[in-house]
Amino acid sequence: MIVVMKVGSPEAEIERINSEFEDWGLTPEKIVGKHKVVIGLVGDTAALDPLQIEEISPWIEQVLRVERPYKRASREFRHGEASEVIVSTPEGPVIFGEHHPVAIVAGPCSVENEQMIVETAKRVKAAGAKFLRGGAYKPRTSPYSFQGHGESALDLLAAARDASGLGIITEVMDTADVEKVGEVADVLQIGARNMQNFPLLKKVGAQDKPVLLKRGMSATIEEWLMASEYVLAAGNPNVILCERGIRAFDRQYARNTLDLAAIPVLRELTHLPIMIDPSHGTGRAEYVPTMAMAAIAAGCDALMIEVHPNPAKALSDGPQSLTPERFDRLMTELSAIGKAVNRWQEPATVLA
Ligand code: PEP
Ligand code: MN
């Protein structure tokens, strides 16, 4: 249920109403929007009558039921306003959200060694990326595939962060590693295979770093939003959703089916920012630019692109990784679409 307060409602009145809700056994959450304050009410509200709640204060404008099973993630919970996920990076905050430039995240599938991660970071930064991605802990289908260098790769990510000024996005697979990964990562990634790892979702929900929640490979949109609800319910409001392709019947030409329809669907259902990953979405470097452009045209808030200095030698996901040169060109191509939809920020020019 949400309680929409009138413009100019006194703070003391909002507090009084909230403590009344707490007395009823509900959890009120104050959401300060651009124009209005909304109180989100979570708990057993089924028996409550919205009209009766409206009576408890003359400052209440309206009381509405949230009909969706996911409450905090629903668009209604914020009275229609998009949320902004503000991520701090060495060069200042980057905002993910519907009314901000498309944020570009780029880097290799896995962190392989210091030289490659630092070199890639510098290259993608110069092309306009704001974040470096790269896995230290890799969720691989086969136990015989490269599993990532683990903890030592976190130090390499820290070195790349220092050398480039980029923010770091990296995956955490185990509840036991959340704190350690959070010391280096500016955003914690939950991979597709862990989208419904509920203990992990609760754990990242109980810490402060923003969370990038990838869609499970066979997850419905509702299951995905319910997974985000776990993070939000545990107290972390900073969740970014990432569509990375779903499994369909035809895997002959593309690894997955990138569900770009998820962009307008999510826009209607949730206030959370939307990222698109055309690298895992297609599995083929030659298809990545087209789908990246389509994603921006369709209104995504961020893109995740795999880039490797030598894709032929990559320890994971080489076939879907762009070379730094191709990534440079892609950024020029994306800028045309990004400018057309008024969502593009040129990289700062570095004077030699
Ligand atoms: C990744 O980002 O490298 C990754 C493993 O992605 P996903 O969880 O989407 O497969
Ligand atoms: Mn990968």
Short mmCIF file of C-alpha atoms and ligand atoms in Angstrom, two decimals:
data_model
loop_
_atom_site.label_atom_id
_atom_site.label_comp_id
_atom_site.label_asym_id
_atom_site.label_seq_id
_atom_site.Cartn_x
_atom_site.Cartn_y
_atom_site.Cartn_z
CA MET A 1 0.00 0.00 0.00
CA ILE A 2 1.23 3.53 -0.57
CA VAL A 3 0.24 6.72 1.17
CA VAL A 4 0.68 9.82 -0.99
CA MET A 5 1.24 12.94 1.10
CA LYS A 6 0.14 16.38 0.00
CA VAL A 7 2.79 18.82 -1.23
CA GLY A 8 4.29 20.66 1.76
CA SER A 9 3.30 18.07 4.39
CA PRO A 10 5.08 18.92 7.65
CA GLU A 11 7.86 16.53 8.62
CA ALA A 12 6.43 16.11 12.12
CA GLU A 13 3.11 14.99 10.68
CA ILE A 14 4.82 12.40 8.46
CA GLU A 15 6.65 11.08 11.52
CA ARG A 16 3.43 10.94 13.53
CA ILE A 17 1.67 8.99 10.77
CA ASN A 18 4.62 6.61 10.45
CA SER A 19 4.66 5.81 14.14
CA GLU A 20 0.93 5.13 13.98
CA PHE A 21 1.56 2.66 11.15
CA GLU A 22 4.30 1.02 13.21
CA ASP A 23 1.83 0.62 16.08
CA TRP A 24 -0.37 -1.30 13.64
CA GLY A 25 2.53 -3.69 12.97
CA LEU A 26 3.36 -2.27 9.54
CA THR A 27 6.72 -1.16 8.14
CA PRO A 28 6.47 2.35 6.71
CA GLU A 29 9.15 3.50 4.29
CA LYS A 30 9.42 7.19 3.48
CA ILE A 31 10.20 7.86 -0.17
CA VAL A 32 11.06 11.44 -1.04
CA GLY A 33 10.20 12.02 -4.69
CA LYS A 34 10.81 15.06 -6.86
CA HIS A 35 7.41 16.51 -6.09
CA LYS A 36 5.90 14.58 -3.25
CA VAL A 37 6.60 12.41 -0.25
CA VAL A 38 5.13 8.94 -0.47
CA ILE A 39 4.99 6.45 2.40
CA GLY A 40 5.31 2.85 1.27
CA LEU A 41 3.58 0.47 3.63
CA VAL A 42 4.78 -3.10 3.79
CA GLY A 43 3.15 -5.78 5.90
CA ASP A 44 -0.26 -7.32 6.25
CA THR A 45 -2.36 -4.59 4.68
CA ALA A 46 -5.03 -6.88 3.20
CA ALA A 47 -7.60 -6.06 5.87
CA LEU A 48 -6.98 -2.31 5.80
CA ASP A 49 -9.38 0.03 4.07
CA PRO A 50 -7.59 2.77 2.07
CA LEU A 51 -10.43 5.21 2.73
CA GLN A 52 -10.09 4.70 6.48
CA ILE A 53 -6.36 5.39 6.33
CA GLU A 54 -7.04 8.63 4.47
CA GLU A 55 -8.95 9.78 7.58
CA ILE A 56 -5.93 9.68 9.89
CA SER A 57 -4.44 12.94 8.62
CA PRO A 58 -5.64 15.90 6.56
CA TRP A 59 -2.18 15.87 4.92
CA ILE A 60 -2.83 12.52 3.24
CA GLU A 61 -3.78 13.05 -0.37
CA GLN A 62 -4.49 9.48 -1.40
CA VAL A 63 -3.98 5.88 -0.32
CA LEU A 64 -3.44 3.28 -3.02
CA ARG A 65 -3.03 -0.46 -3.01
CA VAL A 66 0.02 -1.96 -4.73
CA GLU A 67 -1.53 -4.82 -6.64
CA ARG A 68 1.71 -6.51 -7.75
CA PRO A 69 3.32 -9.33 -5.74
CA TYR A 70 6.58 -7.38 -5.67
CA LYS A 71 5.92 -4.27 -3.60
CA ARG A 72 9.09 -2.23 -3.16
CA ALA A 73 10.21 -2.97 -6.71
CA SER A 74 6.94 -1.90 -8.26
CA ARG A 75 6.60 1.38 -10.05
CA GLU A 76 3.55 2.22 -7.94
CA PHE A 77 5.61 2.00 -4.76
CA ARG A 78 7.38 5.18 -5.83
CA HIS A 79 4.21 6.71 -7.18
CA GLY A 80 5.45 6.36 -10.76
CA GLU A 81 8.85 8.00 -10.28
CA ALA A 82 11.99 6.28 -11.55
CA SER A 83 14.62 5.63 -8.93
CA GLU A 84 18.19 6.80 -9.26
CA VAL A 85 20.99 4.50 -8.23
CA ILE A 86 23.96 6.68 -7.39
CA VAL A 87 27.27 4.84 -7.48
CA SER A 88 30.44 6.40 -6.23
CA THR A 89 33.54 5.94 -8.36
CA PRO A 90 37.05 7.37 -7.98
CA GLU A 91 36.04 10.20 -10.32
CA GLY A 92 32.77 11.05 -8.65
CA PRO A 93 29.23 9.73 -8.60
CA VAL A 94 27.60 8.08 -11.60
CA ILE A 95 23.83 7.97 -11.67
CA PHE A 96 21.91 5.06 -13.16
CA GLY A 97 18.34 5.98 -14.02
CA GLU A 98 15.73 6.78 -16.59
CA HIS A 99 16.55 10.47 -16.73
CA HIS A 100 20.33 10.17 -16.94
CA PRO A 101 22.89 9.41 -19.65
CA VAL A 102 23.31 5.73 -20.52
CA ALA A 103 26.10 4.39 -18.29
CA ILE A 104 28.59 2.14 -20.05
CA VAL A 105 30.19 -0.80 -18.27
CA ALA A 106 32.94 -2.62 -20.16
CA GLY A 107 35.73 -5.09 -19.60
CA PRO A 108 36.70 -8.71 -19.91
CA CYS A 109 34.65 -11.67 -18.79
CA SER A 110 37.39 -12.67 -16.32
CA VAL A 111 40.29 -10.86 -14.72
CA GLU A 112 43.24 -12.80 -16.15
CA ASN A 113 46.33 -10.84 -15.13
CA GLU A 114 47.32 -7.34 -14.07
CA GLN A 115 48.53 -6.17 -17.43
CA MET A 116 45.38 -7.15 -19.33
CA ILE A 117 42.97 -5.73 -16.77
CA VAL A 118 44.84 -2.42 -16.40
CA GLU A 119 45.25 -2.08 -20.16
CA THR A 120 41.58 -2.86 -20.80
CA ALA A 121 40.49 -0.45 -18.09
CA LYS A 122 42.48 2.41 -19.62
CA ARG A 123 41.19 1.66 -23.11
CA VAL A 124 37.51 1.46 -22.20
CA LYS A 125 37.83 4.53 -19.99
CA ALA A 126 39.29 6.55 -22.88
CA ALA A 127 36.36 5.44 -25.05
CA GLY A 128 33.83 6.69 -22.50
CA ALA A 129 33.04 3.78 -20.17
CA LYS A 130 32.33 4.68 -16.53
CA PHE A 131 32.78 1.19 -15.08
CA LEU A 132 35.14 -1.71 -15.52
CA ARG A 133 33.65 -5.18 -15.34
CA GLY A 134 35.62 -8.37 -14.83
CA GLY A 135 35.06 -11.55 -12.87
CA ALA A 136 37.31 -12.71 -10.06
CA TYR A 137 34.86 -15.48 -9.15
CA LYS A 138 33.37 -17.07 -12.26
CA PRO A 139 30.20 -19.16 -12.30
CA ARG A 140 31.07 -21.75 -14.96
CA THR A 141 28.79 -24.47 -16.26
CA SER A 142 31.67 -26.96 -16.18
CA PRO A 143 33.84 -27.48 -13.09
CA TYR A 144 36.74 -28.04 -15.50
CA SER A 145 36.47 -24.56 -17.06
CA PHE A 146 38.51 -21.62 -15.74
CA GLN A 147 36.92 -20.63 -12.44
CA GLY A 148 38.47 -17.19 -12.10
CA HIS A 149 41.52 -16.28 -10.03
CA GLY A 150 39.40 -15.51 -6.96
CA GLU A 151 40.75 -13.29 -4.20
CA SER A 152 44.00 -12.40 -5.98
CA ALA A 153 41.96 -11.02 -8.91
CA LEU A 154 40.24 -8.61 -6.52
CA ASP A 155 43.63 -6.96 -5.93
CA LEU A 156 44.08 -6.66 -9.69
CA LEU A 157 40.68 -4.99 -9.98
CA ALA A 158 41.74 -2.55 -7.27
CA ALA A 159 44.89 -1.80 -9.25
CA ALA A 160 42.84 -1.21 -12.41
CA ARG A 161 40.51 1.08 -10.46
CA ASP A 162 43.48 3.14 -9.28
CA ALA A 163 45.09 3.23 -12.71
CA SER A 164 41.93 4.19 -14.63
CA GLY A 165 39.58 6.00 -12.24
CA LEU A 166 36.77 3.67 -13.33
CA GLY A 167 34.23 2.21 -10.92
CA ILE A 168 34.36 -1.58 -10.52
CA ILE A 169 31.54 -4.06 -11.09
CA THR A 170 32.32 -7.66 -10.24
CA GLU A 171 30.39 -10.76 -9.35
CA VAL A 172 29.97 -12.24 -5.89
CA MET A 173 28.91 -15.89 -5.83
CA ASP A 174 29.12 -16.83 -2.18
CA THR A 175 27.65 -15.22 0.93
CA ALA A 176 31.05 -15.72 2.61
CA ASP A 177 32.72 -13.42 0.04
CA VAL A 178 30.31 -10.47 0.12
CA GLU A 179 32.38 -8.35 2.46
CA LYS A 180 35.67 -9.07 0.69
CA VAL A 181 34.26 -8.36 -2.78
CA GLY A 182 32.55 -5.24 -1.42
CA GLU A 183 35.94 -3.82 -0.40
CA VAL A 184 36.90 -3.54 -4.06
CA ALA A 185 33.61 -3.42 -5.99
CA ASP A 186 31.57 -0.27 -6.36
CA VAL A 187 28.66 -2.45 -7.51
CA LEU A 188 28.18 -6.12 -6.55
CA GLN A 189 27.01 -8.29 -9.43
CA ILE A 190 24.67 -11.21 -8.83
CA GLY A 191 24.98 -13.49 -11.84
CA ALA A 192 22.20 -15.14 -13.80
CA ARG A 193 22.85 -18.50 -12.13
CA ASN A 194 22.40 -16.99 -8.68
CA MET A 195 19.35 -14.85 -9.37
CA GLN A 196 17.31 -17.00 -7.01
CA ASN A 197 20.04 -17.70 -4.47
CA PHE A 198 17.96 -16.26 -1.67
CA PRO A 199 20.60 -16.31 1.10
CA LEU A 200 22.93 -14.41 -1.24
CA LEU A 201 20.20 -11.89 -2.14
CA LYS A 202 19.49 -11.30 1.55
CA LYS A 203 23.18 -10.86 2.27
CA VAL A 204 23.78 -8.26 -0.46
CA GLY A 205 20.55 -6.62 0.62
CA ALA A 206 21.97 -6.15 4.09
CA GLN A 207 25.09 -4.25 2.98
CA ASP A 208 25.55 -0.83 1.41
CA LYS A 209 27.03 -1.36 -2.04
CA PRO A 210 24.60 -1.14 -4.98
CA VAL A 211 23.61 -4.46 -6.52
CA LEU A 212 23.46 -5.43 -10.19
CA LEU A 213 20.95 -8.25 -10.47
CA LYS A 214 21.21 -10.26 -13.67
CA ARG A 215 18.16 -12.06 -14.97
CA GLY A 216 18.23 -15.82 -14.56
CA MET A 217 18.53 -17.60 -17.88
CA SER A 218 15.05 -19.07 -17.59
CA ALA A 219 13.52 -16.54 -15.25
CA THR A 220 10.25 -14.77 -15.94
CA ILE A 221 10.14 -11.03 -15.44
CA GLU A 222 8.04 -11.56 -12.34
CA GLU A 223 10.53 -14.02 -10.82
CA TRP A 224 13.29 -11.53 -11.55
CA LEU A 225 11.42 -8.67 -9.88
CA MET A 226 10.64 -10.91 -6.89
CA ALA A 227 14.38 -11.60 -6.64
CA SER A 228 15.04 -7.84 -6.60
CA GLU A 229 12.41 -7.56 -3.88
CA TYR A 230 14.60 -9.74 -1.64
CA VAL A 231 17.43 -7.21 -1.90
CA LEU A 232 15.12 -4.24 -1.39
CA ALA A 233 13.31 -5.90 1.53
CA ALA A 234 16.63 -6.57 3.24
CA GLY A 235 17.26 -2.81 3.27
CA ASN A 236 19.28 -2.04 0.15
CA PRO A 237 17.33 0.28 -2.18
CA ASN A 238 20.10 0.40 -4.80
CA VAL A 239 19.34 -2.33 -7.31
CA ILE A 240 20.00 -2.25 -11.05
CA LEU A 241 18.40 -4.94 -13.21
CA CYS A 242 20.42 -6.50 -16.04
CA GLU A 243 18.85 -8.39 -18.94
CA ARG A 244 21.47 -10.80 -20.33
CA GLY A 245 19.48 -13.05 -22.63
CA ILE A 246 17.14 -15.87 -21.85
CA ARG A 247 17.18 -19.44 -23.04
CA ALA A 248 14.88 -20.07 -25.96
CA PHE A 249 14.52 -23.02 -28.33
CA ASP A 250 17.04 -21.93 -30.93
CA ARG A 251 20.67 -21.74 -29.79
CA GLN A 252 22.18 -22.49 -33.18
CA TYR A 253 23.12 -18.95 -34.12
CA ALA A 254 22.99 -16.98 -30.89
CA ARG A 255 23.87 -18.19 -27.39
CA ASN A 256 20.73 -16.69 -25.86
CA THR A 257 17.72 -14.64 -26.87
CA LEU A 258 18.25 -11.06 -25.76
CA ASP A 259 14.86 -9.92 -24.49
CA LEU A 260 14.79 -6.27 -25.47
CA ALA A 261 11.04 -6.20 -24.90
CA ALA A 262 11.99 -6.40 -21.23
CA ILE A 263 12.95 -2.70 -21.43
CA PRO A 264 9.46 -1.25 -22.00
CA VAL A 265 7.92 -3.99 -19.84
CA LEU A 266 10.20 -3.23 -16.89
CA ARG A 267 9.73 0.48 -17.39
CA GLU A 268 6.05 0.00 -16.78
CA LEU A 269 6.38 -2.45 -13.90
CA THR A 270 9.32 -1.08 -11.90
CA HIS A 271 11.17 2.08 -10.98
CA LEU A 272 14.56 0.30 -10.97
CA PRO A 273 17.23 1.17 -13.58
CA ILE A 274 17.64 -1.22 -16.51
CA MET A 275 20.94 -2.47 -17.93
CA ILE A 276 21.33 -4.57 -21.08
CA ASP A 277 24.15 -7.05 -21.66
CA PRO A 278 24.29 -7.85 -25.37
CA SER A 279 27.52 -9.85 -24.93
CA HIS A 280 25.98 -12.72 -22.96
CA GLY A 281 22.71 -11.96 -24.71
CA THR A 282 24.05 -13.00 -28.11
CA GLY A 283 27.31 -14.84 -27.37
CA ARG A 284 28.82 -13.51 -30.58
CA ALA A 285 30.99 -10.38 -30.87
CA GLU A 286 29.67 -9.66 -34.37
CA TYR A 287 26.10 -9.29 -33.04
CA VAL A 288 26.94 -7.19 -30.01
CA PRO A 289 27.06 -3.72 -31.69
CA THR A 290 23.64 -4.10 -33.34
CA MET A 291 21.96 -5.17 -30.12
CA ALA A 292 23.76 -2.49 -28.10
CA MET A 293 22.41 0.17 -30.44
CA ALA A 294 18.93 -1.36 -30.32
CA ALA A 295 19.06 -1.38 -26.51
CA ILE A 296 19.81 2.35 -26.35
CA ALA A 297 17.10 3.09 -28.90
CA ALA A 298 14.68 1.04 -26.78
CA GLY A 299 15.49 3.13 -23.71
CA CYS A 300 17.93 1.18 -21.55
CA ASP A 301 19.74 3.04 -18.76
CA ALA A 302 23.05 1.20 -19.00
CA LEU A 303 24.98 -1.27 -21.13
CA MET A 304 27.44 -4.01 -20.18
CA ILE A 305 29.87 -4.97 -22.93
CA GLU A 306 32.63 -7.57 -22.77
CA VAL A 307 35.95 -6.25 -24.10
CA HIS A 308 39.22 -8.21 -24.20
CA PRO A 309 42.63 -7.14 -25.54
CA ASN A 310 42.95 -10.46 -27.36
CA PRO A 311 39.58 -12.25 -27.58
CA ALA A 312 41.09 -15.29 -29.33
CA LYS A 313 43.17 -15.98 -26.22
CA ALA A 314 40.53 -15.13 -23.60
CA LEU A 315 40.15 -17.62 -20.73
CA SER A 316 36.37 -17.19 -20.87
CA ASP A 317 33.81 -15.78 -23.30
CA GLY A 318 36.31 -14.86 -26.04
CA PRO A 319 33.80 -15.36 -28.89
CA GLN A 320 31.51 -12.64 -27.52
CA SER A 321 34.24 -10.17 -26.53
CA LEU A 322 35.01 -7.06 -28.57
CA THR A 323 38.57 -5.93 -29.16
CA PRO A 324 39.36 -2.49 -27.71
CA GLU A 325 39.46 -1.14 -31.29
CA ARG A 326 35.97 -2.47 -32.04
CA PHE A 327 34.78 -1.08 -28.72
CA ASP A 328 36.12 2.38 -29.68
CA ARG A 329 34.13 2.24 -32.89
CA LEU A 330 31.07 0.95 -31.08
CA MET A 331 31.15 3.92 -28.71
CA THR A 332 31.09 6.27 -31.71
CA GLU A 333 28.16 4.33 -33.17
CA LEU A 334 26.34 4.37 -29.84
CA SER A 335 26.86 8.09 -29.43
CA ALA A 336 24.70 8.77 -32.51
CA ILE A 337 21.78 6.82 -31.05
CA GLY A 338 22.43 8.08 -27.53
CA LYS A 339 22.33 11.70 -28.68
CA ALA A 340 19.16 11.08 -30.68
CA VAL A 341 17.38 9.93 -27.52
CA ASN A 342 19.06 12.60 -25.42
CA ARG A 343 20.84 10.08 -23.19
CA TRP A 344 24.50 10.54 -24.07
CA GLN A 345 27.46 12.06 -22.30
CA GLU A 346 30.68 12.43 -24.24
CA PRO A 347 33.83 11.23 -22.45
CA ALA A 348 35.92 14.03 -21.02
CA THR A 349 38.67 14.96 -23.45
CA VAL A 350 42.07 14.17 -22.03
CA LEU A 351 44.64 16.78 -22.96
CA ALA A 352 48.07 15.26 -23.54
C1 PEP B 1 29.29 -12.42 -16.56
O1 PEP B 1 28.81 -11.28 -16.46
O2 PEP B 1 30.47 -12.65 -16.89
C2 PEP B 1 28.40 -13.58 -16.37
C3 PEP B 1 28.86 -14.75 -15.96
O3 PEP B 1 27.14 -13.29 -16.68
P1 PEP B 1 25.78 -14.14 -16.49
O4 PEP B 1 25.63 -14.34 -15.02
O5 PEP B 1 24.77 -13.24 -17.10
O6 PEP B 1 25.96 -15.43 -17.25
MN MN B 2 31.22 -13.56 -19.47
#
